[in-house]
Short mmCIF file of C-alpha atoms and ligand atoms in Angstrom, two decimals:
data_model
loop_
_atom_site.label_atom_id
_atom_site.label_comp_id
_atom_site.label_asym_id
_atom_site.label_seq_id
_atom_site.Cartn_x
_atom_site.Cartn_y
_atom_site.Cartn_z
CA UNK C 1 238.65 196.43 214.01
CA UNK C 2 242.10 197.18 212.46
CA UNK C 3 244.16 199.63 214.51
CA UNK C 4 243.44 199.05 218.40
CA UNK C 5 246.38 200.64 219.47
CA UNK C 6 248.77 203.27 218.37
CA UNK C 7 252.21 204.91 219.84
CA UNK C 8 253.83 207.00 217.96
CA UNK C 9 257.43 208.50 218.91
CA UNK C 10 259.49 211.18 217.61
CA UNK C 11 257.18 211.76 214.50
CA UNK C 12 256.95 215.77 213.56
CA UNK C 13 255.62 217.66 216.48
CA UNK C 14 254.46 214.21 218.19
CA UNK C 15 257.04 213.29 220.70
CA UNK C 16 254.98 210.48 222.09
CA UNK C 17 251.84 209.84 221.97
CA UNK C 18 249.60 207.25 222.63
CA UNK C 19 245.70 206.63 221.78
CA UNK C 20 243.43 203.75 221.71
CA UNK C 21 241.41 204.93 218.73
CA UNK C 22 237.63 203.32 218.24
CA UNK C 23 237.13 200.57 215.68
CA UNK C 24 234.81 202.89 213.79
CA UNK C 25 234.98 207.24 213.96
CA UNK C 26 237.89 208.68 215.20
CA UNK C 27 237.79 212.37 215.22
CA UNK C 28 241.14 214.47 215.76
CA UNK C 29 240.87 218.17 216.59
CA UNK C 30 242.81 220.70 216.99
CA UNK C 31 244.18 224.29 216.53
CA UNK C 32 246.34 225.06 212.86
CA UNK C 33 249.81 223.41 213.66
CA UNK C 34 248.91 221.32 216.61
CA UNK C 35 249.62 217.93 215.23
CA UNK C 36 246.22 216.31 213.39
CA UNK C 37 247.80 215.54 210.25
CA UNK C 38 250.94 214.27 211.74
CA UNK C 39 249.04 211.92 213.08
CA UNK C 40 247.43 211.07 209.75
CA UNK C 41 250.70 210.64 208.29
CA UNK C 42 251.85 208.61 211.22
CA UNK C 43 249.50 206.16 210.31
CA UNK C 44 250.01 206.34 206.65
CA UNK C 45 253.59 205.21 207.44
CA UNK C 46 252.42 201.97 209.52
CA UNK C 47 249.82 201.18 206.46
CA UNK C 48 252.61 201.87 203.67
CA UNK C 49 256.07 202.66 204.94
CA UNK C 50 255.79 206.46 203.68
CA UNK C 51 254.18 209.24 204.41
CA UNK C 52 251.97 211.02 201.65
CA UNK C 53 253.96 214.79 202.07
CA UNK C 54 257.66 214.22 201.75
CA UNK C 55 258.99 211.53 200.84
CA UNK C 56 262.10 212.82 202.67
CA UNK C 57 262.41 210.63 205.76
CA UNK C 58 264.34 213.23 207.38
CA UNK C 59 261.32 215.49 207.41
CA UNK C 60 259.26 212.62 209.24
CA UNK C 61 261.61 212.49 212.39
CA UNK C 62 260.98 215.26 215.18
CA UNK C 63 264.00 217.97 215.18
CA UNK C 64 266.86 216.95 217.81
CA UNK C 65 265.29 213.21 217.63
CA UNK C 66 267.88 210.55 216.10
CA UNK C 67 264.48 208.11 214.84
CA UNK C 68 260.98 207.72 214.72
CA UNK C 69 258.86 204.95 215.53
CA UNK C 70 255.32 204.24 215.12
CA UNK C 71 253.87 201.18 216.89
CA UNK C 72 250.58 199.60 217.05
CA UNK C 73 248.46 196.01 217.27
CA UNK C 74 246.27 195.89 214.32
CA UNK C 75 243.84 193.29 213.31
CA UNK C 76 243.72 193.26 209.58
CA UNK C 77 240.68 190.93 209.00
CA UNK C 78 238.71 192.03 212.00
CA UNK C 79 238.53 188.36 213.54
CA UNK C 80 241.87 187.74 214.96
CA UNK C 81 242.92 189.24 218.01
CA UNK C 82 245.17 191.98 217.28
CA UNK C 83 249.16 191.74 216.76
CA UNK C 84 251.46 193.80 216.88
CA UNK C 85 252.72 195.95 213.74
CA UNK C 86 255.65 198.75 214.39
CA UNK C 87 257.60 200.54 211.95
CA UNK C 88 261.00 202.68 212.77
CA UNK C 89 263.62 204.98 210.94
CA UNK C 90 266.80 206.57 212.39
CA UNK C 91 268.00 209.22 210.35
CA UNK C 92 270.92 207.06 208.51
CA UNK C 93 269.41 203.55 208.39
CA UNK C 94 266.99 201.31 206.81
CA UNK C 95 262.81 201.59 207.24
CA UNK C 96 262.44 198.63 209.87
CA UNK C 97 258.89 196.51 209.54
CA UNK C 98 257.87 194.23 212.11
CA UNK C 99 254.48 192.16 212.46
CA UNK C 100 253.30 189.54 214.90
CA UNK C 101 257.64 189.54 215.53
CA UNK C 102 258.80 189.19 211.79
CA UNK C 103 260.33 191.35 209.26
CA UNK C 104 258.25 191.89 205.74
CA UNK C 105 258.25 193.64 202.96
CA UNK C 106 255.99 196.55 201.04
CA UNK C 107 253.96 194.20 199.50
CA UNK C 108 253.05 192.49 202.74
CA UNK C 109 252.74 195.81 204.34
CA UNK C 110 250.64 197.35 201.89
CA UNK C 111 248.08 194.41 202.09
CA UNK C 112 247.20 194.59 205.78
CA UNK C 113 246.08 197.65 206.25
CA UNK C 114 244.65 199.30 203.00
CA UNK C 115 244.69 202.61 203.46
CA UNK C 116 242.39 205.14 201.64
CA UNK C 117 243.54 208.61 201.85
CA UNK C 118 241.17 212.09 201.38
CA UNK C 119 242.98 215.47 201.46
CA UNK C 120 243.05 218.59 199.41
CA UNK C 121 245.56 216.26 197.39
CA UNK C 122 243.63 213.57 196.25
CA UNK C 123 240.93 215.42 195.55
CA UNK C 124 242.76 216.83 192.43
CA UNK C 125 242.18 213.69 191.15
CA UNK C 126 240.57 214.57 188.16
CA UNK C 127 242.44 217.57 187.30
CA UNK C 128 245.92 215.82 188.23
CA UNK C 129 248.48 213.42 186.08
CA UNK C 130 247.08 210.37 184.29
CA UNK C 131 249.82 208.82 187.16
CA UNK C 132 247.56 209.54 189.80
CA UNK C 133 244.66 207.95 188.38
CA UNK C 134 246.42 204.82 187.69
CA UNK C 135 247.55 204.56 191.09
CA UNK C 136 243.98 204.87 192.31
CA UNK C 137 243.24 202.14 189.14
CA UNK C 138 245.90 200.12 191.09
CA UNK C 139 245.23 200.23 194.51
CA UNK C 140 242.09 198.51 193.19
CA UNK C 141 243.78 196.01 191.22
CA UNK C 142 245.93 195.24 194.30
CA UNK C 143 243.80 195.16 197.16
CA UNK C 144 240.96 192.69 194.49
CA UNK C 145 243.44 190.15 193.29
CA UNK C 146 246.79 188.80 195.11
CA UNK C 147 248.27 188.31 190.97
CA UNK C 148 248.20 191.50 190.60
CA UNK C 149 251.54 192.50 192.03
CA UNK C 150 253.16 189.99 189.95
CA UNK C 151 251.85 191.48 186.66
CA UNK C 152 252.55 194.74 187.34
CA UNK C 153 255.63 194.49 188.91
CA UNK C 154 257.09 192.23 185.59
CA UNK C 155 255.40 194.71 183.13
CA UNK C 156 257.32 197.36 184.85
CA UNK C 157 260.90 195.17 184.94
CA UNK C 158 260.61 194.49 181.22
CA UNK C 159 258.89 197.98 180.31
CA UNK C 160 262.15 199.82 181.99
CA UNK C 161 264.31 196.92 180.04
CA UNK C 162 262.40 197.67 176.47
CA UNK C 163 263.17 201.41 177.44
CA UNK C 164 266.96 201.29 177.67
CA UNK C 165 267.12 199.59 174.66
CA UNK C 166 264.87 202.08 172.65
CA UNK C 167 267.56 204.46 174.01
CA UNK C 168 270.39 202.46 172.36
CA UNK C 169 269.36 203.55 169.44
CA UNK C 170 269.82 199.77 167.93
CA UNK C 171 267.84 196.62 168.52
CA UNK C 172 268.01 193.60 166.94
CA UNK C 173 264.95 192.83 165.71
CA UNK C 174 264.56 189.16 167.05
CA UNK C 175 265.65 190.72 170.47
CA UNK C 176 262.90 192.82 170.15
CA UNK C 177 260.07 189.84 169.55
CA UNK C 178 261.21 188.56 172.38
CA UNK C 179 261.00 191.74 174.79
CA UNK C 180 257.49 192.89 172.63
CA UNK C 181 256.43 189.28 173.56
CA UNK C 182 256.71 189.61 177.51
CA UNK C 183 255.72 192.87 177.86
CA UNK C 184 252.26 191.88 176.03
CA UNK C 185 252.79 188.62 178.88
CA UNK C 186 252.49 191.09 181.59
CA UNK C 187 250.48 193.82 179.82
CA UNK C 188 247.36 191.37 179.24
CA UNK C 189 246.69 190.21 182.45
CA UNK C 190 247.59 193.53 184.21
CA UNK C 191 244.72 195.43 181.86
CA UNK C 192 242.18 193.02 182.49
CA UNK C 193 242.40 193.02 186.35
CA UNK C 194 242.56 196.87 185.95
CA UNK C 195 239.45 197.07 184.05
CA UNK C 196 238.11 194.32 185.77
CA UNK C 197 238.19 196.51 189.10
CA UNK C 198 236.77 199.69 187.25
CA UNK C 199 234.17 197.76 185.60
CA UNK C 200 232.98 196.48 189.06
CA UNK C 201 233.85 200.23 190.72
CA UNK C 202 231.25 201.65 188.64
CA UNK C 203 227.38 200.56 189.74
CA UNK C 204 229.18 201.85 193.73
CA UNK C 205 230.26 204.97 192.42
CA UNK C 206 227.22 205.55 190.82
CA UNK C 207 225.01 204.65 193.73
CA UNK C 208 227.49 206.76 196.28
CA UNK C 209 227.70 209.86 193.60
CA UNK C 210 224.16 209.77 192.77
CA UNK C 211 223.18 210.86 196.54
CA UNK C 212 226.09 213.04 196.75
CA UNK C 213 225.59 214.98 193.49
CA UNK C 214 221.87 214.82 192.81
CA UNK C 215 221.08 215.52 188.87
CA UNK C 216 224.71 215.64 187.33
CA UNK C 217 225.62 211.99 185.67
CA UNK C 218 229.44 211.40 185.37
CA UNK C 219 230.43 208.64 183.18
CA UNK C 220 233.33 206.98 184.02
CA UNK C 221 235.81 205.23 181.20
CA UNK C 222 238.92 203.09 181.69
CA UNK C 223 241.37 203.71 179.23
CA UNK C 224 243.98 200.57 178.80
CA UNK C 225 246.55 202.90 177.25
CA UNK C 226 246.51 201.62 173.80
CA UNK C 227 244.06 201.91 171.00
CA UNK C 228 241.34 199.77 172.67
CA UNK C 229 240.34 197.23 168.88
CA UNK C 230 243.99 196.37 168.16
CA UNK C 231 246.19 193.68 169.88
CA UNK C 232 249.17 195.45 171.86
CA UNK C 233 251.81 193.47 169.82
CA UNK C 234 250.09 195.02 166.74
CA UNK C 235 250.73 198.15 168.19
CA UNK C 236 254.29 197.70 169.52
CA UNK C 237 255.09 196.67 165.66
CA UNK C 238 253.81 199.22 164.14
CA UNK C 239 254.94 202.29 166.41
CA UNK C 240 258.31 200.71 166.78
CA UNK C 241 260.43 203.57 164.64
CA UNK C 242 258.59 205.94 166.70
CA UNK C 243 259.63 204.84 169.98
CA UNK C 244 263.03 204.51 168.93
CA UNK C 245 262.91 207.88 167.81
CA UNK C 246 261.53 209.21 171.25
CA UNK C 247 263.62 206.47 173.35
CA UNK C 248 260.42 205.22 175.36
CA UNK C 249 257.56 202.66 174.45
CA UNK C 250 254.68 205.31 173.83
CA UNK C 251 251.36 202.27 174.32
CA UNK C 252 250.54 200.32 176.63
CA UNK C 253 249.57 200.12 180.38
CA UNK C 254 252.14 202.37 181.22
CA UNK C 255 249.84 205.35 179.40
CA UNK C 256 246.33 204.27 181.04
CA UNK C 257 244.09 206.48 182.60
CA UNK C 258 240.28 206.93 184.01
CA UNK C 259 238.07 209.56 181.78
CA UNK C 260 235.65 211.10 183.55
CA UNK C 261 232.77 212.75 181.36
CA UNK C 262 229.51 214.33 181.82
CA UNK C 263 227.21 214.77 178.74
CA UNK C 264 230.26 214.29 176.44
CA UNK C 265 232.05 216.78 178.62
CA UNK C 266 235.65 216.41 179.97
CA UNK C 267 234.32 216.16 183.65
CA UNK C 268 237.30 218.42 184.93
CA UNK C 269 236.50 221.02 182.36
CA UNK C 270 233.02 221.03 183.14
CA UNK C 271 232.32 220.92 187.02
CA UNK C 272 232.84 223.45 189.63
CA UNK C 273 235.35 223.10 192.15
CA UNK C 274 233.11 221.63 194.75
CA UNK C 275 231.23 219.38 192.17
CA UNK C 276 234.60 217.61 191.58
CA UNK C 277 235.93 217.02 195.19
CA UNK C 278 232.02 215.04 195.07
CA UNK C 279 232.96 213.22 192.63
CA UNK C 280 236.35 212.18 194.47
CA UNK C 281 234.75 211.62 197.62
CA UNK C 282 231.72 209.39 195.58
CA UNK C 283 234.98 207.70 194.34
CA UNK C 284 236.56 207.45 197.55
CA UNK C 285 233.74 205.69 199.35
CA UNK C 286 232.96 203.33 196.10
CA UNK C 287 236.55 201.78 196.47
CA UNK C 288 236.15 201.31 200.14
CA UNK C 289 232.88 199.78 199.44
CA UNK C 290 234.01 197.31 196.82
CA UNK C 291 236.94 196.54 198.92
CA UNK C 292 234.87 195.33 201.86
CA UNK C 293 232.31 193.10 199.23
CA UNK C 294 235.09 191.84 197.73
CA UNK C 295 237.75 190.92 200.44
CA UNK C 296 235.03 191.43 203.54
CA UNK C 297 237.12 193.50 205.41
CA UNK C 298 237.23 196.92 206.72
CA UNK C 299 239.72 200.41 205.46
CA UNK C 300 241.08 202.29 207.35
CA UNK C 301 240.27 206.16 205.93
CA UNK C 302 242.44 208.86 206.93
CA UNK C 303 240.63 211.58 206.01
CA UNK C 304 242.05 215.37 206.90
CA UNK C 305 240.49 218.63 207.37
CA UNK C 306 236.93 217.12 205.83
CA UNK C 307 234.89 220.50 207.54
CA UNK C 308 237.18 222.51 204.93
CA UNK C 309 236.42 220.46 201.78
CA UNK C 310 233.11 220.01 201.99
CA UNK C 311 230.30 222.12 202.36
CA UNK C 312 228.13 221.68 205.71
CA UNK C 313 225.58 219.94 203.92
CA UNK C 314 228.07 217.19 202.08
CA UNK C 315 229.93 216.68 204.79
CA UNK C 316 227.07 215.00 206.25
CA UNK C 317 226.21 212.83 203.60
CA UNK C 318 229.66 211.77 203.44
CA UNK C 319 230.01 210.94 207.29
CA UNK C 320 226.65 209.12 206.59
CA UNK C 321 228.15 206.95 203.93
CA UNK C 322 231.30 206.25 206.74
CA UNK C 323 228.72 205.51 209.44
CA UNK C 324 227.05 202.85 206.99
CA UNK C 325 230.00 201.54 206.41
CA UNK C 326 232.81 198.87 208.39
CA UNK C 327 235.29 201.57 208.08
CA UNK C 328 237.68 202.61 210.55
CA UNK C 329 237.95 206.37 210.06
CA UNK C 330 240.38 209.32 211.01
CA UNK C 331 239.25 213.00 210.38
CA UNK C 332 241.08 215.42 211.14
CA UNK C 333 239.35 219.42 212.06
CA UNK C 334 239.80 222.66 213.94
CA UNK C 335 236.20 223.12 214.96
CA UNK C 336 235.03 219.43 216.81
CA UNK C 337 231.24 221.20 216.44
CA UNK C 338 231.40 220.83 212.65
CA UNK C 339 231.73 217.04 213.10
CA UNK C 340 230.84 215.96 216.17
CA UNK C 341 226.87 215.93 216.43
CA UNK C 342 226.64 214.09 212.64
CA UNK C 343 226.59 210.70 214.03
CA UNK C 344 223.79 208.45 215.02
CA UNK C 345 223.56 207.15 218.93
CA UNK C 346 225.08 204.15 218.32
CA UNK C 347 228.01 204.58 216.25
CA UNK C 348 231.44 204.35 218.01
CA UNK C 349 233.06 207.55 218.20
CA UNK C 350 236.18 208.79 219.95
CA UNK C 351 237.14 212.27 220.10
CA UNK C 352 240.78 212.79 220.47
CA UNK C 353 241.93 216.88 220.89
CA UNK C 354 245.22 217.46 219.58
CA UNK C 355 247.22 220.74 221.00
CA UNK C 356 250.78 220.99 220.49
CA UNK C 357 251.77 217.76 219.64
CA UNK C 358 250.16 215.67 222.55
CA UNK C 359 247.16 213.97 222.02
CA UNK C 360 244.09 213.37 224.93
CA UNK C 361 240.65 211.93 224.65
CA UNK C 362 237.60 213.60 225.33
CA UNK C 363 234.04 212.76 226.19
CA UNK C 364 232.20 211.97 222.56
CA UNK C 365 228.92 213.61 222.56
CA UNK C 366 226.63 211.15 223.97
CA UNK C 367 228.87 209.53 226.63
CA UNK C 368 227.35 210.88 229.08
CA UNK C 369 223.70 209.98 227.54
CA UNK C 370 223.92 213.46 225.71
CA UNK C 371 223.69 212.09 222.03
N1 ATP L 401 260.54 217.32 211.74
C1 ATP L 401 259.80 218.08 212.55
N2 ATP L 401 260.15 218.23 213.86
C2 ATP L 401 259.39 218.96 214.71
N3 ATP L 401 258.27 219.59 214.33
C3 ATP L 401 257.87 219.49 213.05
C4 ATP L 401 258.61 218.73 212.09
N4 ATP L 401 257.98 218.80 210.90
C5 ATP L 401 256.90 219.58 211.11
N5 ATP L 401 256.82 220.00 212.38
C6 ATP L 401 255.78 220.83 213.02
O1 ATP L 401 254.73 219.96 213.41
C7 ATP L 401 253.56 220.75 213.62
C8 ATP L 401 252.34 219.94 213.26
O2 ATP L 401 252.06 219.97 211.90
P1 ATP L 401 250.72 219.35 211.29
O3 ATP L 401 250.80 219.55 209.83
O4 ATP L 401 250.53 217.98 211.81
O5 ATP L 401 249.61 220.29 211.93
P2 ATP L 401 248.02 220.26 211.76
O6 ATP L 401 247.44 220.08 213.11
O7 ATP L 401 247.64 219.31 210.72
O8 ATP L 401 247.76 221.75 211.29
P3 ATP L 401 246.75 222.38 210.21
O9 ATP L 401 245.42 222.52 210.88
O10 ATP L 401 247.36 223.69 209.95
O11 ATP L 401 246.72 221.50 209.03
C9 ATP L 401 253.78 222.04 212.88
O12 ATP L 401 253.94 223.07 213.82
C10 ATP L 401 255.07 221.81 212.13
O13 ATP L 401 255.82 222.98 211.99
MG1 MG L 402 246.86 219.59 208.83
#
């Protein structure tokens, strides 16, 4: 079990709402407008102190409101008994974290609740900016080793250094050893927990995405963002007048990026629309999968408007793969009948209808011996 409780206050359209949500399916319906993803991002914001559709605060807190809160106890390894986590913003102040009665940081927050997202979003994945595949990279890297952090945080600190003085226009050239010299410190480590994590992402994905998308093999290729038989300090060296020309350091992790290919094929260029949000999903479920045989512990998914994504027959399969799974899931939908019957007896689903920013529970197929 992670979240066991939730309040949520002042948030978009919610003005307070309240829900004990079930350890496993979660299903939130409700008419265009009403609230569902609100919710979503409510949660988002108690996993990761922002929300993934603004990053405007302001946005976040409900019109005439002066701050929002979201609170909740959360057990993050599923063995504890739950604490409390809440998270508030007024309009002019500071994001406030508090756990079990303490203030901590992103880093902290970030690691107690991982949080895997699906919407229309994410499942651009392929399509979208090499940045957005190296944040799924690193969510991996993350969440599979506690160093990680360090590595990529320093890269980044002496990458953004490196960068200012490339815009100088003049480095000494000792100076520069000794910069090229850390950022290969950081860089080194950093790559191989990256492709570490991909290289262990891969047999799940193929498993997951095999079932999903019968017949079509997608090969799946880390790139470390440098030419992958030469040292990075060889590289630095050599491209040195060029960055100084450009002003930025053009290798290194900073550039890397997943390929995706099928039968030599840039996968993006050569799936259909649907094919690729399979793909995502396959990729999706694989990270949540190698998170729990890794760290054994549970997501929590946040997954919105799944009915709209998916066609009838995929949607299945994919709540399958979530029923398998330790998961705690929230799925957002207009029609409940699109999602509610997909479940086995036994799996612990809540039904939650959402209508104009309030939020009630209703009977779960089954709860009255129905399922
Ligand atoms: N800061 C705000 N204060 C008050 N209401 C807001 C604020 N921001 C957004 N809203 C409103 O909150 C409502 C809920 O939006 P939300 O996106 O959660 O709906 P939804 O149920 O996901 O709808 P859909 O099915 O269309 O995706 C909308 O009517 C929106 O206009
Ligand atoms: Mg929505």
């Amino acid at each position: 079990m992670l979240i066991s409780h939730l309040q949520v206050r002042h948030l978009r359209n919610l003005h307070e709402v309240e829900l004990t949500p079930s350890p496993r399916i979660n299903i939130l319906f409700g008419e265009n407008g009403s609230g569902k993803t609100s919710l979503l991002e409510a949660i988002h914001l108690l996993g990761l102190g922002r929300s993934f559709r603004t990053q405007q605060y302001r946005q976040l807190i409900e019109s005439g409101e002066d701050a929002l809160l979201v609170f909740s106890h959360i057990d993050p390894t599923g063995q504890g008994a739950p604490r409390p986590l809440g998270i508030s913003r007024a309009r002019e102040g500071e994001l406030r974290v508090r756990y079990a009665g303490e203030s901590i940081g992103a880093a902290e927050l970030a690691s107690l609740m991982p949080l895997l997202v699906i919407n229309s979003d994410t499942f651009a994945l392929l399509e979208g900016s090499p940045s957005v595949r190296r944040q799924f990279i690193d969510w991996g890297g993350f969440h599979s080793d506690p160093a990680f952090i360090s590595h990529w945080r320093g890269f980044h600190r002496v990458l953004k250094q490196r960068n200012s003085l490339l815009k100088c226009g003049k480095i000494d050239s000792r100076i520069r050893a000794l910069w090229d010299a850390e950022l290969v410190a950081f860089a080194e480590p950093l790559t191989a927990l990256r492709n570490a994590w991909v290289e262990a992402l891969k047999p799940r994905f193929d498993e997951i995405l095999g079932e999903l998308l019968n017949g079509v093999e997608v090969e799946l290729r880390f790139s470390r963002g440098w030419d992958a038989k030469r040292p990075l300090a060889e590289v630095l060296d050599e491209n040195f007048e060029r960055d100084l020309r450009q002003g930025f350091t053009g290798s290194g992790p900073q550039r890397a990026d997943l390929r995706f290919r099928v039968e030599g094929q840039d996968a993006a260029e050569r799936l259909s629309r649907g094919q690729k949000k399979l793909v995502v999903s396959a990729l999706k479920l694989a990270q949540g999968a190698l998170f729990y045989d890794q760290r054994e512990r549970a997501c929590v998914y946040l997954i919105d408007d799944l009915p709209s994504e998916l066609d009838a027959r995929h949607c299945r399969q994919f709540c399958r793969f979530l029923e398998k799974s330790a998961n705690q899931c929230f799925i957002t939908c207009v029609e409940p009948e699109l999602l509610s019957g997909l479940w086995q007896p036994d799996t612990a689903l809540s039904l939650f209808r959402v209508e104009r920013g309030t939020i009630s529970q209703c009977a779960a197929p089954g709860d009255q011996d129905e399922r």
